[in-house]
Amino acid sequence: MWTCERCGATVEPGDPDRLTWSVERDRDGRESALCPACARAHVRDIEARLPRDWW
């Protein structure tokens, strides 16, 4: 199950909506996920690769 880092929304592994989530893996293999609404709200920050604490 993924949990959105911004709003706390969740999605189960078999749910087709999982394809719309934005997921990133760091160098240690940890995943961080954003739901579609939060990803849309922060798309410019994501594209600019700004640190997550900034946005």
PDB file of C-alpha atoms in Angstrom:
ATOM      1  CA  MET A   1       0.000   0.000   0.000  1.00  0.00           C
ATOM      2  CA  TRP A   2       1.213   3.488  -0.833  1.00  0.00           C
ATOM      3  CA  THR A   3       0.460   6.516   1.327  1.00  0.00           C
ATOM      4  CA  CYS A   4       0.688  10.034  -0.061  1.00  0.00           C
ATOM      5  CA  GLU A   5       3.404  12.025   1.699  1.00  0.00           C
ATOM      6  CA  ARG A   6       1.366  15.231   1.531  1.00  0.00           C
ATOM      7  CA  CYS A   7      -2.275  14.391   2.298  1.00  0.00           C
ATOM      8  CA  GLY A   8      -2.168  10.829   3.656  1.00  0.00           C
ATOM      9  CA  ALA A   9      -4.358   9.287   0.923  1.00  0.00           C
ATOM     10  CA  THR A  10      -3.760   5.578   0.362  1.00  0.00           C
ATOM     11  CA  VAL A  11      -3.991   3.152  -2.542  1.00  0.00           C
ATOM     12  CA  GLU A  12      -3.894  -0.644  -2.445  1.00  0.00           C
ATOM     13  CA  PRO A  13      -1.494  -2.699  -4.614  1.00  0.00           C
ATOM     14  CA  GLY A  14      -4.207  -4.169  -6.896  1.00  0.00           C
ATOM     15  CA  ASP A  15      -6.077  -0.892  -7.444  1.00  0.00           C
ATOM     16  CA  PRO A  16      -5.895   0.400 -11.073  1.00  0.00           C
ATOM     17  CA  ASP A  17      -5.718   3.991  -9.728  1.00  0.00           C
ATOM     18  CA  ARG A  18      -2.204   3.128  -8.581  1.00  0.00           C
ATOM     19  CA  LEU A  19      -1.037   3.853 -12.135  1.00  0.00           C
ATOM     20  CA  THR A  20      -1.854   7.549 -11.667  1.00  0.00           C
ATOM     21  CA  TRP A  21       0.357   8.016  -8.606  1.00  0.00           C
ATOM     22  CA  SER A  22       3.803   9.614  -8.732  1.00  0.00           C
ATOM     23  CA  VAL A  23       6.425   7.411  -7.079  1.00  0.00           C
ATOM     24  CA  GLU A  24      10.096   8.110  -6.568  1.00  0.00           C
ATOM     25  CA  ARG A  25      12.876   5.835  -5.277  1.00  0.00           C
ATOM     26  CA  ASP A  26      15.866   7.248  -3.463  1.00  0.00           C
ATOM     27  CA  ARG A  27      19.367   5.782  -3.601  1.00  0.00           C
ATOM     28  CA  ASP A  28      18.637   3.529  -0.627  1.00  0.00           C
ATOM     29  CA  GLY A  29      15.618   1.999  -2.397  1.00  0.00           C
ATOM     30  CA  ARG A  30      12.962   3.736  -0.278  1.00  0.00           C
ATOM     31  CA  GLU A  31       9.829   4.758  -2.160  1.00  0.00           C
ATOM     32  CA  SER A  32       7.984   8.036  -1.680  1.00  0.00           C
ATOM     33  CA  ALA A  33       4.552   8.453  -3.244  1.00  0.00           C
ATOM     34  CA  LEU A  34       2.247  11.330  -4.130  1.00  0.00           C
ATOM     35  CA  CYS A  35      -1.421  10.922  -4.984  1.00  0.00           C
ATOM     36  CA  PRO A  36      -2.595  12.410  -8.309  1.00  0.00           C
ATOM     37  CA  ALA A  37      -4.051  15.542  -6.664  1.00  0.00           C
ATOM     38  CA  CYS A  38      -0.875  16.371  -4.752  1.00  0.00           C
ATOM     39  CA  ALA A  39       1.321  15.565  -7.763  1.00  0.00           C
ATOM     40  CA  ARG A  40      -0.738  17.986  -9.896  1.00  0.00           C
ATOM     41  CA  ALA A  41      -0.517  20.670  -7.230  1.00  0.00           C
ATOM     42  CA  HIS A  42       3.287  20.371  -7.084  1.00  0.00           C
ATOM     43  CA  VAL A  43       4.147  19.455 -10.678  1.00  0.00           C
ATOM     44  CA  ARG A  44       6.387  22.503 -11.169  1.00  0.00           C
ATOM     45  CA  ASP A  45       8.310  21.751  -7.987  1.00  0.00           C
ATOM     46  CA  ILE A  46       8.721  18.105  -9.014  1.00  0.00           C
ATOM     47  CA  GLU A  47       9.873  19.014 -12.532  1.00  0.00           C
ATOM     48  CA  ALA A  48      12.369  21.543 -11.124  1.00  0.00           C
ATOM     49  CA  ARG A  49      13.654  18.867  -8.726  1.00  0.00           C
ATOM     50  CA  LEU A  50      13.263  21.200  -5.774  1.00  0.00           C
ATOM     51  CA  PRO A  51      13.830  19.614  -2.348  1.00  0.00           C
ATOM     52  CA  ARG A  52      10.597  18.308  -0.801  1.00  0.00           C
ATOM     53  CA  ASP A  53      11.048  20.461   2.314  1.00  0.00           C
ATOM     54  CA  TRP A  54      10.857  23.561   0.126  1.00  0.00           C
ATOM     55  CA  TRP A  55       7.400  22.773  -1.231  1.00  0.00           C
TER      56      TRP A  55
END
